XYZ file of C-alpha atoms in Angstrom:
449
model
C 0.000 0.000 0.000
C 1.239 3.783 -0.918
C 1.874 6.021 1.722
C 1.876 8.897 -0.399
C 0.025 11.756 0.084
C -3.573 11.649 -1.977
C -5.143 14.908 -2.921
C -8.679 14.592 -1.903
C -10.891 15.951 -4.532
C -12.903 18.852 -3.682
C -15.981 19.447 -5.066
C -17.642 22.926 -5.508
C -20.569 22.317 -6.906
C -23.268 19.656 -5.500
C -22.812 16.036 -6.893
C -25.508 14.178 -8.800
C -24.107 10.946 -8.367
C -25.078 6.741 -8.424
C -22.232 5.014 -6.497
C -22.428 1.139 -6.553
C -20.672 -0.324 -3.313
C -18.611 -3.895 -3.000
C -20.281 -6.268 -0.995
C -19.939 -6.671 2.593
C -16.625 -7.642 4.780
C -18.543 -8.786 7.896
C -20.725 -10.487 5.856
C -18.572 -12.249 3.539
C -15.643 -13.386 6.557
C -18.900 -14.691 8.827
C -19.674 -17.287 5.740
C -16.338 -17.808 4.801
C -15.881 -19.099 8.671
C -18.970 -20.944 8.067
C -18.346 -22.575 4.979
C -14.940 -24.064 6.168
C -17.010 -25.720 8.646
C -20.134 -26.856 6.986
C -20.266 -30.883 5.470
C -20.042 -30.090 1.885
C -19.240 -27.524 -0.656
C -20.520 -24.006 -0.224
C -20.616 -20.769 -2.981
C -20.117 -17.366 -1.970
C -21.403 -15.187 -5.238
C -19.790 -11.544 -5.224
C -17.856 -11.531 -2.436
C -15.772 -8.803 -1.309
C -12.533 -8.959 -3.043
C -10.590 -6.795 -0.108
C -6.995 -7.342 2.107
C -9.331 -7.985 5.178
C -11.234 -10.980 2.526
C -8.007 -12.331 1.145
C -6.638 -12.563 4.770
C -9.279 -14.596 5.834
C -9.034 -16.804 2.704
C -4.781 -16.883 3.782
C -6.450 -18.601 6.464
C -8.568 -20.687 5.743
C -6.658 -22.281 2.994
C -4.083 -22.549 5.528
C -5.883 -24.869 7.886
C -7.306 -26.893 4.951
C -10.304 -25.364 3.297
C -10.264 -25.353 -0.063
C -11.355 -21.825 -1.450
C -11.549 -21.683 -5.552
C -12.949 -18.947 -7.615
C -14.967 -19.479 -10.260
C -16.039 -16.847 -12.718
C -19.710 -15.404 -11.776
C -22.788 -13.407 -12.627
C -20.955 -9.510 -12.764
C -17.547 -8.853 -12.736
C -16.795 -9.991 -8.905
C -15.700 -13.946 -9.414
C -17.421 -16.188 -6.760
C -16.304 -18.599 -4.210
C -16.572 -21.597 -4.002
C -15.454 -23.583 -0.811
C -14.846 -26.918 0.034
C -14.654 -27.381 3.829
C -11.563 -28.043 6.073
C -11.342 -32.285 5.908
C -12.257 -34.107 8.847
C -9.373 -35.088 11.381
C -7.280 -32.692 9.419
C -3.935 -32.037 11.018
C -1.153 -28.947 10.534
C 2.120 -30.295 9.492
C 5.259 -30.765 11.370
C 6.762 -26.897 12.136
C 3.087 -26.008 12.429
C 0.814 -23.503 10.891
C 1.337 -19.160 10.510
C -1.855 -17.211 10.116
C -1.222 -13.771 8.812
C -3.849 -11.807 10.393
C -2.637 -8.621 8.837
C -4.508 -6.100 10.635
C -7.816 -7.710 10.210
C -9.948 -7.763 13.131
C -12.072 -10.932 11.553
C -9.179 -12.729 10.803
C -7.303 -12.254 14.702
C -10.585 -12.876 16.200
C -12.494 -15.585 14.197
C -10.325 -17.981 13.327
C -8.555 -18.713 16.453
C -11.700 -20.617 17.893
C -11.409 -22.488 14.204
C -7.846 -23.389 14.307
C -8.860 -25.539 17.686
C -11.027 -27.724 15.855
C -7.513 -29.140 14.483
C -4.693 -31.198 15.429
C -1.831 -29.247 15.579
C 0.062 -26.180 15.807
C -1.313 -22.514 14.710
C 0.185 -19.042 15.327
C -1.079 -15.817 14.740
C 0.787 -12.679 13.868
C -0.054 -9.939 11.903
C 0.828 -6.080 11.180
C 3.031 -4.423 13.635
C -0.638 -2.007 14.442
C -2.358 -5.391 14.787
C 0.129 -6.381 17.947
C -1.291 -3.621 20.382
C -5.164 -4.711 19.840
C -6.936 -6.565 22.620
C -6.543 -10.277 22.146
C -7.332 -11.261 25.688
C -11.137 -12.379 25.536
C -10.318 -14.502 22.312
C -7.500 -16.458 24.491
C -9.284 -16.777 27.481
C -12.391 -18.263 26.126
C -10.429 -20.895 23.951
C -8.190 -21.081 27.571
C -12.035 -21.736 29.781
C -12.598 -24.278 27.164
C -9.823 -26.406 27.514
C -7.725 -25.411 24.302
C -3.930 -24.470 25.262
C -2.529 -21.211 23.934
C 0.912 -20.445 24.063
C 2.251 -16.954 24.367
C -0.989 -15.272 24.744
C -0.787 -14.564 28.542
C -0.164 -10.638 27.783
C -3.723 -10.727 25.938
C -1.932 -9.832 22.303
C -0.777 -11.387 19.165
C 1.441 -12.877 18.631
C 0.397 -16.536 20.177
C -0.063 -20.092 19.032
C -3.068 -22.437 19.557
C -2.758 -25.715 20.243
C -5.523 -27.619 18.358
C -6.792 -30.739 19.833
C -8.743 -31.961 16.688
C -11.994 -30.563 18.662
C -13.609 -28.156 21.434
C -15.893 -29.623 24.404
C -18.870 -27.196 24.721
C -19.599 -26.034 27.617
C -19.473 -23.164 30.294
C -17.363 -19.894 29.275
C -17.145 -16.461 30.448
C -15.609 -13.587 28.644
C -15.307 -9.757 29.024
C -16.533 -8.036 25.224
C -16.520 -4.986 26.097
C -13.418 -4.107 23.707
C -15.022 -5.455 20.803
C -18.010 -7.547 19.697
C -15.960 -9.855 17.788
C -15.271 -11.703 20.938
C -18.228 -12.841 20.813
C -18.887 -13.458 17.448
C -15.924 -15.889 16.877
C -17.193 -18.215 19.980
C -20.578 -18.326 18.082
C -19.376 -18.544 14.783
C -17.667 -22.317 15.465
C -19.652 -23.272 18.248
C -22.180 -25.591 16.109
C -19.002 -27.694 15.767
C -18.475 -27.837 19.369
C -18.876 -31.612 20.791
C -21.654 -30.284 23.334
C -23.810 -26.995 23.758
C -21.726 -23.615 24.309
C -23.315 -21.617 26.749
C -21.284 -18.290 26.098
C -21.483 -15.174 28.570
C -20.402 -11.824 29.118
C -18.883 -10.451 32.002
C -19.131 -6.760 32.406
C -21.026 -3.988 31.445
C -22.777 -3.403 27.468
C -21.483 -4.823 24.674
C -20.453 -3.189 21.869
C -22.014 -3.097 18.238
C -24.407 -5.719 19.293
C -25.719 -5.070 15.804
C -22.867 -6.979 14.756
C -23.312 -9.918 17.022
C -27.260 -10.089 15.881
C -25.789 -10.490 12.497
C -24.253 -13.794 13.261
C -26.927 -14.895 15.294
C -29.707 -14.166 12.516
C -26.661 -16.102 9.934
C -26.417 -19.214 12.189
C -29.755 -19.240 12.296
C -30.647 -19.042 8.858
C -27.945 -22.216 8.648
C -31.042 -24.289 11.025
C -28.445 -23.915 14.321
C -30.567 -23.497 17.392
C -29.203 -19.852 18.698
C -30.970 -19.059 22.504
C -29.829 -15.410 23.373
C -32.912 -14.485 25.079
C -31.358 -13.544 28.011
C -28.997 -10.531 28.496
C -25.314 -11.395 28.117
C -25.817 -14.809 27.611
C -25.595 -17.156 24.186
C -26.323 -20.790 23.852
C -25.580 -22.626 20.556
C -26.048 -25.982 20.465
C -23.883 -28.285 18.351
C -25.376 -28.861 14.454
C -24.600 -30.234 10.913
C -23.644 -26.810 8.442
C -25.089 -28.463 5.196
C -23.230 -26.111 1.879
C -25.051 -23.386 1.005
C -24.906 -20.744 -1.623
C -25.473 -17.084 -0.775
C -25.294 -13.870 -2.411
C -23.229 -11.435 -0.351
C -25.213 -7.979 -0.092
C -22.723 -4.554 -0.564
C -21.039 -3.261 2.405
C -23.408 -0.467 3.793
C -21.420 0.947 6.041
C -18.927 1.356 3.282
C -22.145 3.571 1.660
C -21.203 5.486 4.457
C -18.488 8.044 3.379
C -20.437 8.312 -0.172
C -23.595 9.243 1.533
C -21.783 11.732 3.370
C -20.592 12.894 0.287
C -24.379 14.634 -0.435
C -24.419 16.320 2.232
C -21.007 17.446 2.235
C -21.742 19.464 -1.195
C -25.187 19.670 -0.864
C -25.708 17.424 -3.676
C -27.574 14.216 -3.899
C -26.202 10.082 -3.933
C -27.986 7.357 -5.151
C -27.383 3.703 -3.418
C -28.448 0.834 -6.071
C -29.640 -2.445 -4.202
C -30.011 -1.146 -0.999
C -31.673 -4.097 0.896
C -34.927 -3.850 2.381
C -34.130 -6.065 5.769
C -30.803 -6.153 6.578
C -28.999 -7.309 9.841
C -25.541 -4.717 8.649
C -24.974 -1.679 11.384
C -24.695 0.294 8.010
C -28.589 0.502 7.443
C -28.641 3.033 10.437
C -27.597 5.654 8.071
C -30.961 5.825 7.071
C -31.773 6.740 10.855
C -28.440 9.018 11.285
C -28.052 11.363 8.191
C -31.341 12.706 8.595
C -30.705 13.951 11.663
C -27.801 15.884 10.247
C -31.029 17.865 7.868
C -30.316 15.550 4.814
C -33.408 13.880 3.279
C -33.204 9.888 2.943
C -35.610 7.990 0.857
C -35.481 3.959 -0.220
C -37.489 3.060 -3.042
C -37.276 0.239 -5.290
C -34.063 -0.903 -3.702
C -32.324 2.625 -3.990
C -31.359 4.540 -1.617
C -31.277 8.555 -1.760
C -29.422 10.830 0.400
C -29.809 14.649 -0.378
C -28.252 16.941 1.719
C -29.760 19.968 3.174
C -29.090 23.649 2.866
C -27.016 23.452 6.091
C -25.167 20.246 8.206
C -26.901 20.551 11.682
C -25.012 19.521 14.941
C -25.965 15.827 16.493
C -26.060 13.931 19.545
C -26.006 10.393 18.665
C -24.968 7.488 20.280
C -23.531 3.926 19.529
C -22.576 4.580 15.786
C -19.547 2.061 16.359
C -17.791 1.587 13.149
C -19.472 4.396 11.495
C -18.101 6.810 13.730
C -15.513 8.551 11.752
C -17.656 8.943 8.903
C -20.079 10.569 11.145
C -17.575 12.509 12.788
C -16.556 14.117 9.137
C -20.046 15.457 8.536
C -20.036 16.605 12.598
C -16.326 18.668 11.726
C -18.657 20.285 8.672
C -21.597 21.491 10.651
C -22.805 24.508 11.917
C -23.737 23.671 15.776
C -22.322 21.593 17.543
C -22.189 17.707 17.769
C -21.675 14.707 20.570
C -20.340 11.038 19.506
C -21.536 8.811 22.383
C -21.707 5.415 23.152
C -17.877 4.566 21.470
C -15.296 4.060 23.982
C -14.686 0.637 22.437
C -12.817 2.682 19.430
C -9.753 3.080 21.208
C -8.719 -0.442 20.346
C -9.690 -0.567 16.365
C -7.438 -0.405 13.999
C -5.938 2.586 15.748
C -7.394 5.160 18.682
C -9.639 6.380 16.405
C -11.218 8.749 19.186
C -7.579 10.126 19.798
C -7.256 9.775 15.767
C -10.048 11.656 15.012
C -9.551 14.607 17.700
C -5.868 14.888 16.411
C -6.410 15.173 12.824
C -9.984 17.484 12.888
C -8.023 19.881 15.000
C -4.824 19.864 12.991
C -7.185 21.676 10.082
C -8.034 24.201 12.599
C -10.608 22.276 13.439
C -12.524 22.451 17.649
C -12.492 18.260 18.849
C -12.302 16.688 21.843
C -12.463 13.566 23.599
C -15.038 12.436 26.011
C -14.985 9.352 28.194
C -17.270 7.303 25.673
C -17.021 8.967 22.097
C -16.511 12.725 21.210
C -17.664 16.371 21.110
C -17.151 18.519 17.438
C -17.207 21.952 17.587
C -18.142 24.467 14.420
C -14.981 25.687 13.467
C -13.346 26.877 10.081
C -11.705 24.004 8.574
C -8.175 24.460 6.406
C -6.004 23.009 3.959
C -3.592 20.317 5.511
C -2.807 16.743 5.521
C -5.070 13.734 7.058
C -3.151 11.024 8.309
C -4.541 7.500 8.705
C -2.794 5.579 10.834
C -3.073 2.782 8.588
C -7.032 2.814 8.726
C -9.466 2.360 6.233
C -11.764 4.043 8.186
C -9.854 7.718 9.016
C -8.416 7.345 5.678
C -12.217 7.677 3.951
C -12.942 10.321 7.088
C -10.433 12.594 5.586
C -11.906 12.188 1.831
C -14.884 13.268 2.993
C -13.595 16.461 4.636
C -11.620 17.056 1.302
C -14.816 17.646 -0.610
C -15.714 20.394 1.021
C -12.472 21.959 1.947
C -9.646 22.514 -0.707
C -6.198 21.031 -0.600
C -7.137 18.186 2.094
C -4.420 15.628 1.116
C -5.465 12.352 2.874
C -2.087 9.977 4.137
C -1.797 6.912 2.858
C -4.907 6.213 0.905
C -3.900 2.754 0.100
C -5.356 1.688 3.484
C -8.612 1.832 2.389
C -7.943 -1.523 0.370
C -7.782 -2.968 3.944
C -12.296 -3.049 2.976
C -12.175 -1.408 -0.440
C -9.754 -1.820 -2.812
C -10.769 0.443 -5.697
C -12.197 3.436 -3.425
C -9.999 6.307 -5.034
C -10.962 5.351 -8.016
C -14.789 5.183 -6.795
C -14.325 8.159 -5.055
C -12.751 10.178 -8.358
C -15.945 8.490 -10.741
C -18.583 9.830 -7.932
C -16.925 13.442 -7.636
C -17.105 13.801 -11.844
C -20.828 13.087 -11.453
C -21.511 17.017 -10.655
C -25.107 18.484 -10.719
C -25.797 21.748 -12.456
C -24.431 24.865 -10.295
C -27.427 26.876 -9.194
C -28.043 30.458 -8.189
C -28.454 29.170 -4.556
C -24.880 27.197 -4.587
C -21.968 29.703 -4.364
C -18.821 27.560 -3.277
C -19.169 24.424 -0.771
C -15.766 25.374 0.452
C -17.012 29.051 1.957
C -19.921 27.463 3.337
C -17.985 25.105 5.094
C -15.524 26.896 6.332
C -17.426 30.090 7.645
C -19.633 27.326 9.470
């Protein structure tokens, strides 16, 4: 990946644009995971093609699935996965997952790598090595799988695979990340007896995502009982193959919906789904309330932004945070992110990532004890640094379109979800709307705000 400087395009005029998004990460690593453990062959039809996607096929491959493609309906080649062989065993010396800095990869397929005999150890990007680990090894640890090196709670460390995982018991703090959870459920239908998996602590974060793999397992006919707080039972069932079609990422949409209201323009989603279990749908429910009018009909979702970005107070926007905090460093009033403490151990601090770059542009952010407060403040030319996330990387872009010269760090991150967004990005900024008597220049507006 470059680390060269990007110019982030500005726009001064409103766009008029249709922006069609790659499908889903979360989705398409969840049925990767499942596929490797179902009894026959599964197909995965437009997947995300992605560094976090090809990490988790790395991985996969690696402890014995066999993951093809095969040429498919559009121009996204499909999947097509055999699952990891019965009694399969890593070979003498063992088995090295690159985890990259893929969250999916470091969390999900540890609880996998137990269902075989032998040897596995994690490692990953040198960002990657300062993310909490410590649930992951401590449930695999509560249910009798041995870990080596994982006693600090970080990568690197090695499981020990036993060629299966007795059910059971197990307690683990989420509160870092709902991942933790997520992997436990994810391979628990392959357990020998019932998990019964629970939190210890207070909320979990982005349950949204752990409802996702409960509606998935479901789907798959395992019996999922998470009616009471904190607590998950799976019981142990027989994956058959299936073949799904992997819907786009929508929180992905997110920095292209932003884009309307960033130039007052308008953005048209294709295929937006009608029930979804992705956090991403909750733009719908969030960009109003910045004064930008949402509509889905006939599958495609409309974002129009107003004449103005109002201030919010919003809570629990998890990964869409730093797209949300963008549009918050563009209003006019002021804004509060609540609800997003966990951030502090994504791919970086993005709350301390967030406040440091905003303000650098002359921007007014600070840091709460759960999330942030924005300020109105005239925003500048100046460079938006990363940190090697996809995330602050598409943050910055957004900025950029309203305020000239924003030149956005390392760029290349983004392929971490989306390989091809500056070229996305460049297509949806060409796609301008007519300049009107009522739209002078989006970078004034935005700046005197």
């Amino acid at each position: 990946m470059t680390t060269a400087h990007w110019p982030a395009p500005f726009s001064a005029t409103p766009l008029d644009a249709t922006v069609t998004i790659p499908a889903s990460k979360s989705l398409t690593n969840r049925y990767l995971i499942l596929a490797a453990i179902a009894e026959g062959e599964s197909r995965l039809r437009a997947p995300l093609q992605s560094r976090d996607s090809d990490l988790m096929i790395g991985a996969l491959r690696a402890l014995g699935a066999g993951i093809t493609e095969v040429p498919g309906s559009g121009d996204v080649p499909d999947l097509v996965v055999t699952p990891i062989p019965a009694g399969f065993t890593a070979p003498d010396g063992g088995i090295v997952v690159d985890c990259g800095l893929a969250g999916t990869v470091m969390r999900f397929v540890p609880p996998l790598a137990a269902l075989v005999s032998g040897a596995v150890k994690f490692d990953g990007d040198p960002a990657a090595l300062v993310r909490p680990m410590a649930p992951i090894v401590a449930g695999l640890v509560g249910l009798g799988v041995r870990v080596e090196d994982g006693e600090d709670g970080f990568l690197p460390f090695t499981v020990h695979g036993s060629g299966g995982v007795d059910g059971g018991h197990v307690q683990v703090d989420a509160g870092g990340s709902s991942q933790f959870i997520s992997a436990l459920l994810l391979v628990a239908p392959r357990f020998n007896t019932a998990l019964h998996l629970e939190h210890i602590g207070e909320s979990v974060p982005s349950l949204d995502h752990i409802s996702m793999t409960v509606e998935i397992l479901r789907s798959m006919g395992v019996s999922v009982d998470d009616s009471t707080p904190k607590h998950w039972i799976v019981e142990p069932a027989t994956l058959a193959g299936f073949d799904v079609s992997l819907e786009q990422d929508l929180s992905n949409a997110g920095p292209f919906l932003a884009a309307a209201l960033a130039t007052r323009g308008t953005v048209r989603i294709p295929n937006w789904p009608a029930n979804t279990t992705q956090v991403g749908d909750k733009w719908r429910e969030i960009l109003p309330q910045f004064g930008a009018t949402v509509t889905l009909e006939e599958g495609v979702l409309t974002v129009t932004g107003g004449a103005e970005i109002r201030g919010v107070d919003i809570a629990d926007t998890s990964e869409l945070a730093p797209s949300t905090a963008a549009i918050c460093a563009l209003a006019s009033t002021p804004s509060r992110l609540r609800g997003i403490s966990h951030l502090r151990g994504h791919e970086t601090d993005r709350l301390a990532a967030l406040v440091a770059e905003i303000n650098a542009l002359g921007g007014n952010a600070e840091e709460t004890e759960d999330g942030l407060i924005i300020n109105p403040a005239p925003l500048r030319a100046g460079v938006f640094h990363s940190y090697h996330d996809h995330r602050m990387a598409t943050a910055g872009a957004i900025i950029g379109l309203a305020v000239p010269g924003i030149e956005v760090e390392n760029i290349g991150t983004t392929a971490k979800t989306m390989p091809d967004f500056p070229a996305m990005w460049a297509q949806m900024v060409a796609q301008t709307a007519e300049p009107s008597a009522s739209t002078e220049n989006i970078a004034a507006a935005e700046t005197e705000a």
